[in-house]
Coordinates of C-alpha atoms (C1' of nucleotides) in Angstrom, one line a residue:
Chain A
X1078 CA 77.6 -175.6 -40.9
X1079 CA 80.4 -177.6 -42.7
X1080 CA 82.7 -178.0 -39.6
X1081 CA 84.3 -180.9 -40.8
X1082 CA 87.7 -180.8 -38.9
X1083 CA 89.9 -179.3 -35.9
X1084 CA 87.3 -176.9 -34.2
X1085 CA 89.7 -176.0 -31.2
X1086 CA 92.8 -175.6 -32.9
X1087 CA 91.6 -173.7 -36.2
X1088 CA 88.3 -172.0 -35.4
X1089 CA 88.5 -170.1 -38.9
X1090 CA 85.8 -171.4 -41.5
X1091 CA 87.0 -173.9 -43.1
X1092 CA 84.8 -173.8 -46.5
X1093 CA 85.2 -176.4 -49.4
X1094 CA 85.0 -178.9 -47.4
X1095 CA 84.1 -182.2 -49.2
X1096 CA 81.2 -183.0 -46.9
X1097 CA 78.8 -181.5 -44.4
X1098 CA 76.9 -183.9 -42.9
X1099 CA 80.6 -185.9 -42.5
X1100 CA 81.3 -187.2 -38.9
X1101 CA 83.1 -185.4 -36.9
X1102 CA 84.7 -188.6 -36.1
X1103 CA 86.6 -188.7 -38.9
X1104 CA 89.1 -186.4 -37.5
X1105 CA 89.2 -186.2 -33.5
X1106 CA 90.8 -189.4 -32.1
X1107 CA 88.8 -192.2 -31.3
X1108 CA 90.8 -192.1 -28.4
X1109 CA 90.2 -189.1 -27.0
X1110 CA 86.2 -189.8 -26.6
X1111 CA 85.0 -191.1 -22.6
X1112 CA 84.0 -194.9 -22.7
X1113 CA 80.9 -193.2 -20.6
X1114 CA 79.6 -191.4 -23.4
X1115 CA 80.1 -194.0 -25.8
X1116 CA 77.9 -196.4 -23.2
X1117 CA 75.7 -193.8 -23.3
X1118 CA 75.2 -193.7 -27.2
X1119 CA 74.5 -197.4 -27.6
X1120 CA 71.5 -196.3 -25.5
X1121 CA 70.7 -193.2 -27.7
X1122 CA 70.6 -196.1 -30.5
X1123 CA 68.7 -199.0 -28.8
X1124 CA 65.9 -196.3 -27.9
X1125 CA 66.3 -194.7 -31.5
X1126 CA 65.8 -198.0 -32.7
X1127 CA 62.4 -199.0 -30.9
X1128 CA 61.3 -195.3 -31.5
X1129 CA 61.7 -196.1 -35.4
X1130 CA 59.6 -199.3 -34.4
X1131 CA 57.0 -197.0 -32.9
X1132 CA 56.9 -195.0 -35.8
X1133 CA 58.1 -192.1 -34.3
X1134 CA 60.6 -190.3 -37.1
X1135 CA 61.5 -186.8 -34.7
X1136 CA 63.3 -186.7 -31.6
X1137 CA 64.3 -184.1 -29.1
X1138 CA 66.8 -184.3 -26.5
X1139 CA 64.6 -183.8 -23.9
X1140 CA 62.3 -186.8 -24.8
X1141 CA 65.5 -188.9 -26.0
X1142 CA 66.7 -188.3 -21.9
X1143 CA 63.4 -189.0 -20.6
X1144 CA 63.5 -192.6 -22.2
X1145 CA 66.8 -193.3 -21.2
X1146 CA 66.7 -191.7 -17.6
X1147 CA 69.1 -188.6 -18.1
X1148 CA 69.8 -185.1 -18.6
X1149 CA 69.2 -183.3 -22.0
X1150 CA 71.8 -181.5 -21.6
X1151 CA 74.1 -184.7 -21.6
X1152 CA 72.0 -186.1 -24.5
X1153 CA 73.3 -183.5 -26.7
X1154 CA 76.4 -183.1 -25.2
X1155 CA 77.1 -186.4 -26.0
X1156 CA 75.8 -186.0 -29.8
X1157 CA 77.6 -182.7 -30.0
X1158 CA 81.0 -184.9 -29.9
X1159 CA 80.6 -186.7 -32.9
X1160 CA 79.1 -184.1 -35.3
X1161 CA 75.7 -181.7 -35.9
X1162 CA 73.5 -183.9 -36.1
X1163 CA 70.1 -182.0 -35.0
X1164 CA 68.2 -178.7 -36.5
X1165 CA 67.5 -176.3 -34.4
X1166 CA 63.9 -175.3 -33.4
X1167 CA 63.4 -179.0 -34.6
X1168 CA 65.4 -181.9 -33.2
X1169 CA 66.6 -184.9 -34.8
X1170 CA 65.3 -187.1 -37.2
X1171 CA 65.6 -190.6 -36.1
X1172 CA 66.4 -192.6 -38.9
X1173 CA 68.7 -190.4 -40.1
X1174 CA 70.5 -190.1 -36.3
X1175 CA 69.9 -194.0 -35.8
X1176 CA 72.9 -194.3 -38.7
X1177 CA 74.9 -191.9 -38.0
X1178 CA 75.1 -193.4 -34.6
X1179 CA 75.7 -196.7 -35.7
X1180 CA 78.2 -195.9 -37.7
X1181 CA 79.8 -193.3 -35.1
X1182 CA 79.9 -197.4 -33.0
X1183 CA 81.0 -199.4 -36.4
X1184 CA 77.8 -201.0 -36.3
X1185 CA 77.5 -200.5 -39.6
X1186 CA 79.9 -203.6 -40.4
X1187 CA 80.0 -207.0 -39.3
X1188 CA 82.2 -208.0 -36.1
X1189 CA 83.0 -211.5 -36.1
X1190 CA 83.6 -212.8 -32.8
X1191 CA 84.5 -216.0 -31.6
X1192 CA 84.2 -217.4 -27.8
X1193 CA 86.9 -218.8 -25.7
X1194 CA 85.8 -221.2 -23.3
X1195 CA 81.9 -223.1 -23.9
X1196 CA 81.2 -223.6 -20.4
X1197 CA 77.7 -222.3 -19.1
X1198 CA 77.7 -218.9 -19.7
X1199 CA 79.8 -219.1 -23.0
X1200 CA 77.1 -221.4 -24.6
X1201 CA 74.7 -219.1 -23.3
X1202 CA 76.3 -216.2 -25.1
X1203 CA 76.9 -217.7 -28.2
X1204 CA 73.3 -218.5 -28.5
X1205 CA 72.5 -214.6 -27.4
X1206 CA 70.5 -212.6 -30.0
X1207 CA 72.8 -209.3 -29.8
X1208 CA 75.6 -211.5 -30.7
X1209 CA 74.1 -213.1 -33.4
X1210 CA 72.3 -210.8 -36.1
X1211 CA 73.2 -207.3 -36.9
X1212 CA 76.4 -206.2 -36.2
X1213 CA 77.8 -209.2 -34.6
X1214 CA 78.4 -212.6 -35.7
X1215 CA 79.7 -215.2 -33.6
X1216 CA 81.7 -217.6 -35.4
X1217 CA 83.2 -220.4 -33.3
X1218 CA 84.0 -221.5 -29.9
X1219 CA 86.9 -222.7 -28.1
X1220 CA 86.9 -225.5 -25.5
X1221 CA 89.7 -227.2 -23.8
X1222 CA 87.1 -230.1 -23.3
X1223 CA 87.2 -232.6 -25.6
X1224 CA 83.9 -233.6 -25.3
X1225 CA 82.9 -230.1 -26.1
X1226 CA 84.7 -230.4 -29.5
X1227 CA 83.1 -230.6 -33.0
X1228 CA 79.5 -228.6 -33.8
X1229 CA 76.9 -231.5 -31.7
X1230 CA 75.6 -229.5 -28.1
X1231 CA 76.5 -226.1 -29.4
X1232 CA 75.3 -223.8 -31.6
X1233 CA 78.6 -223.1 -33.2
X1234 CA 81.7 -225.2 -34.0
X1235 CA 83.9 -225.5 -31.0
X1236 CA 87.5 -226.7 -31.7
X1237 CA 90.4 -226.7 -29.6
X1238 CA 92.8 -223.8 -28.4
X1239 CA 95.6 -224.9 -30.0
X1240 CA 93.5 -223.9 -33.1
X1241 CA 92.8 -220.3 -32.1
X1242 CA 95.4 -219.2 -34.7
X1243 CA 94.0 -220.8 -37.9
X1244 CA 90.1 -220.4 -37.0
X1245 CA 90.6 -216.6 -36.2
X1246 CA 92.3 -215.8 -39.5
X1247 CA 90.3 -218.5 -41.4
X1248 CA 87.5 -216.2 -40.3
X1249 CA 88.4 -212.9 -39.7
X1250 CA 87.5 -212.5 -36.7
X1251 CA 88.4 -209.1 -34.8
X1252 CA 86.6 -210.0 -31.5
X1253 CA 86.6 -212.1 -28.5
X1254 CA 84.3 -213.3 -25.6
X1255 CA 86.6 -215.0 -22.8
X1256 CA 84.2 -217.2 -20.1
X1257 CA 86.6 -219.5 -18.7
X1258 CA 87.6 -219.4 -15.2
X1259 CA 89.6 -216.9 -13.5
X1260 CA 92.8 -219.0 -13.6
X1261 CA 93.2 -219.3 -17.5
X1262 CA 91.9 -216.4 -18.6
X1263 CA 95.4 -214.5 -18.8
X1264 CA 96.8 -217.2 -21.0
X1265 CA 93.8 -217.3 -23.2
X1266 CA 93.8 -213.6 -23.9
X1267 CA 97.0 -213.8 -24.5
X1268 CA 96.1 -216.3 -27.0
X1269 CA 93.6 -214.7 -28.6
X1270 CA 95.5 -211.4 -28.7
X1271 CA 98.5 -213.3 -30.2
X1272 CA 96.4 -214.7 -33.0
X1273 CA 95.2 -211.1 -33.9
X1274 CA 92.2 -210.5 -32.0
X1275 CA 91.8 -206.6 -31.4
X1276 CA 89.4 -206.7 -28.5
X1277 CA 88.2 -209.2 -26.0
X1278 CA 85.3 -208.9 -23.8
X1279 CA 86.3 -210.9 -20.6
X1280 CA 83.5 -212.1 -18.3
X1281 CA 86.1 -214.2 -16.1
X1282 CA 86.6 -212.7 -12.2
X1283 CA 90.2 -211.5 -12.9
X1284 CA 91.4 -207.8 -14.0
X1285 CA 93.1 -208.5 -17.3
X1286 CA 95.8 -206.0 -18.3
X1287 CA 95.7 -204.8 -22.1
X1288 CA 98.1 -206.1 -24.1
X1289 CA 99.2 -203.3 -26.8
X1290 CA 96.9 -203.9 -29.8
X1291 CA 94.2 -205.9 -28.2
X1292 CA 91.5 -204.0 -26.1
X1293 CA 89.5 -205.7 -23.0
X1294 CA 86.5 -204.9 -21.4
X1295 CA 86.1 -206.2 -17.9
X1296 CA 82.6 -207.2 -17.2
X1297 CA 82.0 -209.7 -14.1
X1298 CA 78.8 -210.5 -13.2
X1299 CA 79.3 -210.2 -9.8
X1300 CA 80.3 -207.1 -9.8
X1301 CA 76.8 -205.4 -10.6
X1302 CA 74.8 -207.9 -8.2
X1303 CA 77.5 -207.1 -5.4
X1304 CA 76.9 -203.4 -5.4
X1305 CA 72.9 -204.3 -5.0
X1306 CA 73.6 -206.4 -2.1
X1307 CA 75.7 -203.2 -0.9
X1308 CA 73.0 -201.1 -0.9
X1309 CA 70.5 -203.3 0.1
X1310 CA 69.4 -202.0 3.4
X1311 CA 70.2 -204.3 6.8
X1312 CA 67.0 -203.5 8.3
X1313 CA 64.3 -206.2 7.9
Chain B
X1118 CA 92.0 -194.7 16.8
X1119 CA 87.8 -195.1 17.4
X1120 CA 86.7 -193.3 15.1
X1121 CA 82.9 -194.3 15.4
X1122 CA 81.0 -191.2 13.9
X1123 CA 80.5 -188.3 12.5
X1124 CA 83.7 -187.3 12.0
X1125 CA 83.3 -183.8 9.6
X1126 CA 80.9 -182.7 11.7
X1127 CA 83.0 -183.5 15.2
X1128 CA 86.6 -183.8 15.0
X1129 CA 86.8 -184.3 18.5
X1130 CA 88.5 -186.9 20.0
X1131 CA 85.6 -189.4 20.7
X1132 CA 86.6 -191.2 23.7
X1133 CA 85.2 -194.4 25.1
X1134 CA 83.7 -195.5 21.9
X1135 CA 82.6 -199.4 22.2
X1136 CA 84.8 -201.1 19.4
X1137 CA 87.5 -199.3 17.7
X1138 CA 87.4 -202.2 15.2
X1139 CA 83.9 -201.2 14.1
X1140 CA 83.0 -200.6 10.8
X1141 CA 83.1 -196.8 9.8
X1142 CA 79.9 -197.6 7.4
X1143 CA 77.6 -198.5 10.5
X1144 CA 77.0 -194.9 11.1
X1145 CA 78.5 -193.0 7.3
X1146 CA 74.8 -193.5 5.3
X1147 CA 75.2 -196.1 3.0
X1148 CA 74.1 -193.9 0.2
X1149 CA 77.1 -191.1 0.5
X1150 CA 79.5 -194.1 -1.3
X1151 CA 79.9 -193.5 -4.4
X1152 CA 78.9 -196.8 -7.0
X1153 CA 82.4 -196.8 -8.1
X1154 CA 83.9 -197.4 -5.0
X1155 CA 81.7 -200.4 -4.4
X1156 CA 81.9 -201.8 -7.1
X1157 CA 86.3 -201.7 -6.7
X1158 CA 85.3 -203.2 -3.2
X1159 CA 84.3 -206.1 -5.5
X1160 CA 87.3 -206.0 -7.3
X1161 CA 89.1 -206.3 -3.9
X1162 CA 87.6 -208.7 -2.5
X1163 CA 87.9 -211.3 -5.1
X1164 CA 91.7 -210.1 -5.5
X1165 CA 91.8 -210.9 -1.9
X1166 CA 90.1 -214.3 -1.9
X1167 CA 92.9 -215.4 -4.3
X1168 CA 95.6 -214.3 -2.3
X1169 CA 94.1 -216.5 0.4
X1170 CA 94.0 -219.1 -1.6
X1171 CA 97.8 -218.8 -2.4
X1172 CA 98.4 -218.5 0.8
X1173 CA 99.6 -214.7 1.2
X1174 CA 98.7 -213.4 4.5
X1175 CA 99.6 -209.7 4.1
X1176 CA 99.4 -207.0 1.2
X1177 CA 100.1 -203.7 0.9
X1178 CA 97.8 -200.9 -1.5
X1179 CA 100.6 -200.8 -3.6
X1180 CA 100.2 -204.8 -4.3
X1181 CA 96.2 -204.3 -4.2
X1182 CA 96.6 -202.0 -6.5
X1183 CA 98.3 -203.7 -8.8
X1184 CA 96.4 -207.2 -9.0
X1185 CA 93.3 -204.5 -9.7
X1186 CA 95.0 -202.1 -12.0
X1187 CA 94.7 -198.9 -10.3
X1188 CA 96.8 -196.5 -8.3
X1189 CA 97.8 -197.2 -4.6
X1190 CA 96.4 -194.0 -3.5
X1191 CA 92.7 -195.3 -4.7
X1192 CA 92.7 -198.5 -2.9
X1193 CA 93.7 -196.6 0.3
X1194 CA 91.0 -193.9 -0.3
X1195 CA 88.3 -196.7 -1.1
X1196 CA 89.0 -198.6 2.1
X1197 CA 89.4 -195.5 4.6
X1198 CA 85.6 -195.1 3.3
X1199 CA 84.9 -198.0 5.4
X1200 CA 86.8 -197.8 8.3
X1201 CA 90.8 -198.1 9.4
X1202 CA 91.5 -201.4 8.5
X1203 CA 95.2 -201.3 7.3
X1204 CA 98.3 -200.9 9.8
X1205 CA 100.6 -198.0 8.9
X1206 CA 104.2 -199.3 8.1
X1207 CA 103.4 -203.0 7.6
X1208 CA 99.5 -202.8 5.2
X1209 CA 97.1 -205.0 5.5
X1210 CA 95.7 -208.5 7.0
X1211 CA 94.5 -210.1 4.1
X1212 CA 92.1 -212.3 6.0
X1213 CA 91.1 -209.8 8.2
X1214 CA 90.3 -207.7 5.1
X1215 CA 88.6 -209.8 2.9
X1216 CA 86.1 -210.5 6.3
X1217 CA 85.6 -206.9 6.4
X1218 CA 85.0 -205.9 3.0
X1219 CA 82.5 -208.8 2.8
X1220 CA 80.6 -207.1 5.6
X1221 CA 80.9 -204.2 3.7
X1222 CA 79.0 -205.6 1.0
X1223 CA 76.6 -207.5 2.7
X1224 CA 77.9 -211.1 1.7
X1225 CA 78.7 -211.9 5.2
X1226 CA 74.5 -213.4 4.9
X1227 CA 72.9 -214.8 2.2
X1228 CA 70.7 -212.9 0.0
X1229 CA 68.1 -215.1 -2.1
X1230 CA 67.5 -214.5 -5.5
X1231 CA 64.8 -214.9 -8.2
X1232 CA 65.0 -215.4 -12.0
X1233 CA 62.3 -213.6 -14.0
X1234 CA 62.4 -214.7 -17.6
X1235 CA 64.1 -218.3 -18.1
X1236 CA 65.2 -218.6 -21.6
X1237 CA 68.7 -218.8 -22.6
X1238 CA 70.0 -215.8 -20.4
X1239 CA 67.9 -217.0 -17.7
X1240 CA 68.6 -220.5 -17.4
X1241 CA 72.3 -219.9 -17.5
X1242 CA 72.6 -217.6 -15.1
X1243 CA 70.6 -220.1 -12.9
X1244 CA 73.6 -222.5 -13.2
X1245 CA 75.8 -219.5 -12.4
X1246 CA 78.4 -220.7 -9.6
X1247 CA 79.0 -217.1 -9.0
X1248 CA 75.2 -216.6 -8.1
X1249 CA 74.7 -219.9 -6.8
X1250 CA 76.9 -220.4 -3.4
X1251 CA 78.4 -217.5 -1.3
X1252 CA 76.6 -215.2 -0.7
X1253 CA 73.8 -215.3 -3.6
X1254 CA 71.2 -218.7 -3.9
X1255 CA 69.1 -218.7 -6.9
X1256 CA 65.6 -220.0 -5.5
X1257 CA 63.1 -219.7 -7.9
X1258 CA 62.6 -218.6 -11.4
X1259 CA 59.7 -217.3 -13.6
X1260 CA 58.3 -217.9 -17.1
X1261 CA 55.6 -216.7 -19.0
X1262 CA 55.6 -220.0 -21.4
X1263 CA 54.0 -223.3 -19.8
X1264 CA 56.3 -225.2 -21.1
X1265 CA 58.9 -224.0 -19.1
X1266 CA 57.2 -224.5 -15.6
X1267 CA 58.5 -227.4 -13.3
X1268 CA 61.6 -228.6 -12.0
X1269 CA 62.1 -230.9 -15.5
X1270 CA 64.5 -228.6 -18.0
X1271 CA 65.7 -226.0 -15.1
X1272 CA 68.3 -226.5 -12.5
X1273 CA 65.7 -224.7 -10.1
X1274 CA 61.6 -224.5 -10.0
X1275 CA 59.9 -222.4 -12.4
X1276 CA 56.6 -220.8 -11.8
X1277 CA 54.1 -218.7 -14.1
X1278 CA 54.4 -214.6 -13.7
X1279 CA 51.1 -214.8 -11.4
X1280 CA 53.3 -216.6 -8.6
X1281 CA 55.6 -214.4 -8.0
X1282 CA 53.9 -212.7 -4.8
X1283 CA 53.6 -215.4 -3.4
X1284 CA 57.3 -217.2 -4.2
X1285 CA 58.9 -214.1 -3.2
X1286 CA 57.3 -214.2 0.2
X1287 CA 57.6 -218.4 1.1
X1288 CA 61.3 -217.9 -0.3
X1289 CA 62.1 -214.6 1.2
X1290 CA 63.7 -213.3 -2.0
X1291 CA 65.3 -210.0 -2.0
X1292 CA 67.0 -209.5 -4.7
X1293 CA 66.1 -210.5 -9.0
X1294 CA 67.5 -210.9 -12.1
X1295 CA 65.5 -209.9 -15.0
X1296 CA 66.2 -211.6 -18.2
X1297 CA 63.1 -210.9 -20.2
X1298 CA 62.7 -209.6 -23.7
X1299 CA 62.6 -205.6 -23.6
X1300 CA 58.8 -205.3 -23.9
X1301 CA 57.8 -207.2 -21.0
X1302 CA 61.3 -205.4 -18.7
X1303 CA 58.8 -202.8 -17.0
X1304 CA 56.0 -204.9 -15.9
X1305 CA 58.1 -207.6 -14.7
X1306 CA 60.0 -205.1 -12.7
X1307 CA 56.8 -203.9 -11.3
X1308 CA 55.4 -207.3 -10.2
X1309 CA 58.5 -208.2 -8.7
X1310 CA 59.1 -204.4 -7.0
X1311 CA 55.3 -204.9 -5.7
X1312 CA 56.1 -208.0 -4.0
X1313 CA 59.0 -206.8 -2.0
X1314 CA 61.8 -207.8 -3.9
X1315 CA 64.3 -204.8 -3.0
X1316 CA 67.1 -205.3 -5.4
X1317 CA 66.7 -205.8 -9.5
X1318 CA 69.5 -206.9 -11.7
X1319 CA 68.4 -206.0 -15.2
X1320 CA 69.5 -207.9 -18.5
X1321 CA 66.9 -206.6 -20.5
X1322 CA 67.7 -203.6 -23.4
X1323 CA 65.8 -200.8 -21.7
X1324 CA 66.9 -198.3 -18.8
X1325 CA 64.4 -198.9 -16.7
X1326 CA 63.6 -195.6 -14.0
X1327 CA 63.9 -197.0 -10.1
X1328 CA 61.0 -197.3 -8.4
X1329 CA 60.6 -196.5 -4.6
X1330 CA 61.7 -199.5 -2.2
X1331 CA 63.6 -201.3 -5.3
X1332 CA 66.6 -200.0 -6.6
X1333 CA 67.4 -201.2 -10.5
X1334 CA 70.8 -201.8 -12.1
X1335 CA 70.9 -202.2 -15.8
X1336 CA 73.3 -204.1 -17.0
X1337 CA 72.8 -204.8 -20.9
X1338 CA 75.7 -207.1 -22.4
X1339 CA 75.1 -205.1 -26.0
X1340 CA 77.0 -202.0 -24.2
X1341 CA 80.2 -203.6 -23.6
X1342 CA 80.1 -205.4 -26.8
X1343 CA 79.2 -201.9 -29.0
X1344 CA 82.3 -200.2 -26.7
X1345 CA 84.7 -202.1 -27.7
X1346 CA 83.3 -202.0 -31.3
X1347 CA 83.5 -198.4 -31.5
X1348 CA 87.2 -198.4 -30.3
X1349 CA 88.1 -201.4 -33.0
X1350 CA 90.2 -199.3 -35.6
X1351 CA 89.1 -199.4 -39.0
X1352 CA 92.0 -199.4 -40.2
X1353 CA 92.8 -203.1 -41.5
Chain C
dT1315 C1' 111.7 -196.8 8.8
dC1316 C1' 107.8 -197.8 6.0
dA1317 C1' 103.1 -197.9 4.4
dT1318 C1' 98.7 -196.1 5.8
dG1319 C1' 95.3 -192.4 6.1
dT1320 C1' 94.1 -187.9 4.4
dG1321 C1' 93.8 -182.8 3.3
dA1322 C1' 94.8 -180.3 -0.9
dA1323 C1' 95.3 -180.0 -5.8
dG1324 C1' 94.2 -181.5 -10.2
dC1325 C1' 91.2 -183.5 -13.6
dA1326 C1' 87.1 -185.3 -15.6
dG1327 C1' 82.3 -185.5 -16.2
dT1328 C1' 77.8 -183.1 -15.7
dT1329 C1' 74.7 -179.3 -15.5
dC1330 C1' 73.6 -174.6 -16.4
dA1331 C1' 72.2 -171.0 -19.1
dC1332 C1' 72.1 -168.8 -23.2
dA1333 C1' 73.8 -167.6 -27.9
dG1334 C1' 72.8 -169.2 -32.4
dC1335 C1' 70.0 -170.6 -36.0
dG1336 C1' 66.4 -173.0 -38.6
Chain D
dC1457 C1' 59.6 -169.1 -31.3
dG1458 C1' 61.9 -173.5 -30.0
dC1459 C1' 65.5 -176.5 -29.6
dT1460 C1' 70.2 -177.4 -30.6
dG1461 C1' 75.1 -176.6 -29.7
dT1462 C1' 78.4 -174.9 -26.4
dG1463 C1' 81.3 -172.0 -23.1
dA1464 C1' 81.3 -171.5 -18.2
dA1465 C1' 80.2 -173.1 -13.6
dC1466 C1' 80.0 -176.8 -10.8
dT1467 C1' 80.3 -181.3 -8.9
dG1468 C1' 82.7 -185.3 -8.0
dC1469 C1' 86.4 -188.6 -8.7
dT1470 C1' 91.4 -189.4 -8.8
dT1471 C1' 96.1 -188.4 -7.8
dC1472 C1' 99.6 -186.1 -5.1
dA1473 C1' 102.3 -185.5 -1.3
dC1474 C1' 103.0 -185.7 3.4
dA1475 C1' 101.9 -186.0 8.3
dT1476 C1' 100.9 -189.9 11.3
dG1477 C1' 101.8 -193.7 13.9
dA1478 C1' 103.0 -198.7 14.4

DNA sequence: TCATGTGAAGCAGTTCACAGCG
DNA sequence: CGCTGTGAACTGCTTCACATGA
């Protein structure tokens, strides 16, 4: 169907066009895509990924929203954004959708990460499978500890944060975990964003503000077991 | 202003109701509030702790609002859910508040928790101060490897998968954490659902569909980590 | 006067329903 | 014929703007 480029603005034909089966990515803004739907396809892959496992090499959208509890009308609304990636009558094959979607997340390239504060949890995620393996690679810790220092208790080197600047561009790293407390988390992602880090995933218990050219992802823990305890009903 | 109940279905005046300082949520089903606006009730409360703890004794939504990064008119909108807490020309008692919101939430009691799956996940969120202290106590956890039962390597006792009916009843456990490889997710969140654990907190890469009695909330780390991925500009 | 509380408006995300195509 | 891809309808969340009341 070679629609390789600005369906709303130029619904003519647009033949000649280098490549078919090319994202559709290539064109529309990363930006202008819902974080939601992009959650969303790093479950498409996970499931497309244990159905390859399984054997299974055809999807539908129906069966891809049974396993991961949605609509299948939001399953291929959400594929529709990024190209045609299904055949009609058919449904989609899932190796071949398994990379498209990867690479649709640039998981098709290594992300080298490194992790600011080795406390408890940042030990814990540096020795975490889906940061290690695949697409992501964590490098080295930070730790204002000197105890924690050098490569003994920890799974990766952990220098000091006056060293951010030289480890991250001695190893290109792009990404950041922050677990330090809530009180020196702004100066460390302002740290790590200063040294070139383009994104920081920040487990400490305060909103971070972006900083132009350095993404952050808010995720405290507490926030997900909170809302259970919400709903969790008084009567007992 | 006693607003007590029902108020689209009565806007009458509602007289002589006991307490005008009760809680609006008492009546308004727990279920009609939205996730999102519980989960910013986190967000508030923990801004609100830390203005305590500096000392502040009053805030406005505007100020909320800005510790939380969101509008003003969303943190009034989120709290009027709950009840009239805020005093028009002057805002709000930030003691006051944070009391109220944690009744909101439920954190004015202490819920126990359980950890299915102690590896590395597992055992760190055992040693979680977040989860351990407040309103959360980690009480127990499971593990399917021998090895790993006992007191010796864990902060707290660990007990084989077969226990768990009765560990959850002599503890009084409501609420889990699942932090098991993918495969074993469902059956663990059966066992536990089956023996009256109302609350699940799910680590594990697979959406797992709620079963009556024992609501789920999945919260894989991967997802975050692939977001911010995606957004990372190629372009370097 | 000033900031809350709240209808109304606006916007975003989801579902519907069917045209399009293998 | 069956399932994708997609405008249109719908639902729900957020923002606006102002009446309300200390």
């Amino acid at each position: 169907m070679s629609r390789t480029r600005a369906r709303l603005s130029r619904p003519e034909k647009d033949i000649g066009s280098p490549r078919a089966q090319e994202l559709r990515l290539a064109d529309a803004s990363r930006g202008s895509v819902s974080h939601l739907t992009v959650n969303r396809v790093s479950l498409y892959l996970r499931s497309l990924r244990q159905l390859t496992g399984e054997g299974v090499s055809r999807v539908s959208s129906e069966h891809l929203s049974r396993i991961c509890n949605l609509s299948a009308a939001q399953v291929r609304k959400d594929l529709a954004q990024f190209g045609e990636f299904g055949v009609r009558g058919v449904g989609y094959d899932v190796p071949r959708l398994e990379q498209q979607l990867a690479r649709v997340l640039q998981l098709d390239r290594v992300h080298n990460v490194v992790i600011y504060g080795m406390g408890n949890l940042g030990t814990a995620l540096a020795r975490f499978p889906a940061f290690n393996g695949g697409s992501f690679q964590v490098v080295a810790g930070f730790d204002r500890d000197p105890a924690k220092i050098g490569s003994a208790s920890s799974p990766i080197p952990v220098f000091a944060p006056q060293e951010v600047p030289r480890v991250v561009r001695e190893t290109s790293a792009t990404m950041a975990i922050l677990a330090v407390p809530a009180s020196s988390a702004r100066a460390g992602y302002a740290l790590l964003a200063e040294a070139g880090v383009r994104a920081v995933l920040n487990f400490a218990p305060v909103v971070l503000p972006a900083v132009a050219g350095c993404r952050v992802k808010n995720v405290d823990l507490r926030v997900p077991l909170e809302e259970l305890a919400f709903y969790d009903q008084p009567a007992r």
